[in-house]
Amino acid sequence: MVANRWFIDSETGELADVLLCPPDHYAWIPSNDIAIRSMAQGRRPDRAALGTQFRELVAALEGEQVACHYLTPHEGMPYEVYTRDSSQTTPFGTVVTRLARPERRAEIGPIHEFYGSGEIWKTCTAGHIEGGDIHVIRPGLLAVGVSGGRTDEAGAAEFISWFEAAGWECRMIHFAEHFLHLDVIFTMVAENLAIAAVDVIADEDLDWFRAHGIRLLPVSYKEAMRDMGCNVLALGRDRVVSPHHCTRINQMLRAEGLRVLDPALDQFSQGGGSIHCMTMPLRRKSLLAG
């Protein structure tokens, strides 16, 4: 196999490189239930606070020796900052996803500019699939969220087929469309440890995670939707980045022995995304490396 510059085989291996996008043109738009609720309550994003919070996130990552790479922000792409959705790093190369919302489809252009043709392994062509629904849990194990909105069964099936051809066990996790992506209700925080809105994920899916040795720390519906509390980023080596306002969840993670970096990010979470959405891991140390 040709060696790729970018590589991940898990959500929890030590993170070395990550892709972000500055929020120069970020805006809340009524394209998801979270932003709609925020706007209905009369809230509006604070441009100065957006810049400050983004820089705080970058500082947290760089302080842990994570190299930050950037897409060029483009006018007319209000959610380009959520880099998780438009591509997916895999053990086999980079996959260009297929975004569902019309206002986000132009984000694929900057993705091609960043990676170049040599780094792109596959391009999704069936249905729709977005990176927030893709969880490369560990070598050999993949979960893909399916809401019928951002990711549908056709898009998930195409993506899963490439991993099944390599011998991976894969599962579609179905949930209600208003949750947007799987990473709003489930995210790995360390090897074999996840946080999850256990009251909204189907029992058979919870059983599947547990059967694979994944322990689930419970997050409430309010924490998941109001605070984007599940939307965190594991850095590996028992480190996790989690929003400052998620105080109970952060206490829970610390009680598990994790070191929690907690930048302020409420300006982004109120628009329908947070740390996991804003970061596409480009390179992690393989969990098979020992």
PDB file of N, CA and C in Angstrom, residues 31 58 70 75 78-79 84 95 118 123 134 144 230 232 253 259 263 265 268 273 277-278 288:
ATOM      1  N   SER A  31     -30.318  26.214   9.800  1.00  0.00           N
ATOM      2  CA  SER A  31     -30.219  24.951   9.078  1.00  0.00           C
ATOM      3  C   SER A  31     -30.153  23.759  10.015  1.00  0.00           C
ATOM      4  N   VAL A  58      -7.118  26.738  19.387  1.00  0.00           N
ATOM      5  CA  VAL A  58      -5.827  26.505  18.743  1.00  0.00           C
ATOM      6  C   VAL A  58      -4.713  26.454  19.777  1.00  0.00           C
ATOM      7  N   TYR A  70      -4.819  24.532   8.241  1.00  0.00           N
ATOM      8  CA  TYR A  70      -6.008  25.356   8.069  1.00  0.00           C
ATOM      9  C   TYR A  70      -6.526  25.348   6.640  1.00  0.00           C
ATOM     10  N   GLU A  75     -16.003  33.443   1.975  1.00  0.00           N
ATOM     11  CA  GLU A  75     -17.282  34.114   2.125  1.00  0.00           C
ATOM     12  C   GLU A  75     -18.372  33.266   1.487  1.00  0.00           C
ATOM     13  N   PRO A  78     -20.768  29.647   5.573  1.00  0.00           N
ATOM     14  CA  PRO A  78     -20.874  29.993   6.994  1.00  0.00           C
ATOM     15  C   PRO A  78     -20.482  28.874   7.946  1.00  0.00           C
ATOM     16  N   TYR A  79     -20.527  27.619   7.468  1.00  0.00           N
ATOM     17  CA  TYR A  79     -20.189  26.499   8.347  1.00  0.00           C
ATOM     18  C   TYR A  79     -18.924  25.764   7.904  1.00  0.00           C
ATOM     19  N   ARG A  84     -14.906  18.853  10.293  1.00  0.00           N
ATOM     20  CA  ARG A  84     -15.140  17.414  10.457  1.00  0.00           C
ATOM     21  C   ARG A  84     -15.970  16.840   9.325  1.00  0.00           C
ATOM     22  N   VAL A  95     -10.807  10.501   2.443  1.00  0.00           N
ATOM     23  CA  VAL A  95     -12.084  10.376   1.735  1.00  0.00           C
ATOM     24  C   VAL A  95     -12.748  11.747   1.691  1.00  0.00           C
ATOM     25  N   GLY A 118      -3.241  13.784  -4.853  1.00  0.00           N
ATOM     26  CA  GLY A 118      -2.424  12.675  -4.381  1.00  0.00           C
ATOM     27  C   GLY A 118      -2.843  12.116  -3.036  1.00  0.00           C
ATOM     28  N   THR A 123     -13.779   9.281  -3.170  1.00  0.00           N
ATOM     29  CA  THR A 123     -14.758  10.358  -3.123  1.00  0.00           C
ATOM     30  C   THR A 123     -16.144   9.740  -3.056  1.00  0.00           C
ATOM     31  N   ILE A 134     -19.129   9.809  11.126  1.00  0.00           N
ATOM     32  CA  ILE A 134     -18.160   8.734  10.939  1.00  0.00           C
ATOM     33  C   ILE A 134     -17.275   8.615  12.177  1.00  0.00           C
ATOM     34  N   VAL A 144     -21.038   4.288  11.847  1.00  0.00           N
ATOM     35  CA  VAL A 144     -21.489   5.403  11.026  1.00  0.00           C
ATOM     36  C   VAL A 144     -22.923   5.742  11.412  1.00  0.00           C
ATOM     37  N   CYS A 230     -21.459  16.195  24.134  1.00  0.00           N
ATOM     38  CA  CYS A 230     -20.754  15.006  23.640  1.00  0.00           C
ATOM     39  C   CYS A 230     -19.692  15.356  22.603  1.00  0.00           C
ATOM     40  N   VAL A 232     -16.712  16.393  21.830  1.00  0.00           N
ATOM     41  CA  VAL A 232     -15.380  16.621  22.361  1.00  0.00           C
ATOM     42  C   VAL A 232     -14.344  15.950  21.469  1.00  0.00           C
ATOM     43  N   LEU A 253     -15.304  13.442  33.374  1.00  0.00           N
ATOM     44  CA  LEU A 253     -14.115  12.994  32.651  1.00  0.00           C
ATOM     45  C   LEU A 253     -12.883  13.020  33.546  1.00  0.00           C
ATOM     46  N   ARG A 259      -7.140  14.053  31.597  1.00  0.00           N
ATOM     47  CA  ARG A 259      -6.772  15.462  31.697  1.00  0.00           C
ATOM     48  C   ARG A 259      -7.627  16.234  30.700  1.00  0.00           C
ATOM     49  N   PRO A 263     -11.316  24.895  26.676  1.00  0.00           N
ATOM     50  CA  PRO A 263     -11.473  26.241  26.117  1.00  0.00           C
ATOM     51  C   PRO A 263     -12.941  26.639  26.052  1.00  0.00           C
ATOM     52  N   LEU A 265     -16.129  27.775  24.218  1.00  0.00           N
ATOM     53  CA  LEU A 265     -16.570  27.586  22.831  1.00  0.00           C
ATOM     54  C   LEU A 265     -18.074  27.739  22.672  1.00  0.00           C
ATOM     55  N   PHE A 268     -19.724  28.810  19.322  1.00  0.00           N
ATOM     56  CA  PHE A 268     -19.860  27.804  18.264  1.00  0.00           C
ATOM     57  C   PHE A 268     -20.946  26.791  18.602  1.00  0.00           C
ATOM     58  N   GLY A 273     -22.487  23.316  16.547  1.00  0.00           N
ATOM     59  CA  GLY A 273     -21.269  22.517  16.445  1.00  0.00           C
ATOM     60  C   GLY A 273     -20.294  22.918  17.521  1.00  0.00           C
ATOM     61  N   CYS A 277     -16.773  18.832  15.893  1.00  0.00           N
ATOM     62  CA  CYS A 277     -17.157  19.337  14.579  1.00  0.00           C
ATOM     63  C   CYS A 277     -16.060  20.201  13.948  1.00  0.00           C
ATOM     64  N   MET A 278     -15.338  20.949  14.779  1.00  0.00           N
ATOM     65  CA  MET A 278     -14.372  21.935  14.288  1.00  0.00           C
ATOM     66  C   MET A 278     -13.003  21.351  13.962  1.00  0.00           C
ATOM     67  N   LEU A 288      -2.139   0.311  16.910  1.00  0.00           N
ATOM     68  CA  LEU A 288      -1.415  -0.946  16.723  1.00  0.00           C
ATOM     69  C   LEU A 288       0.089  -0.787  16.863  1.00  0.00           C
TER      70      LEU A 288
END
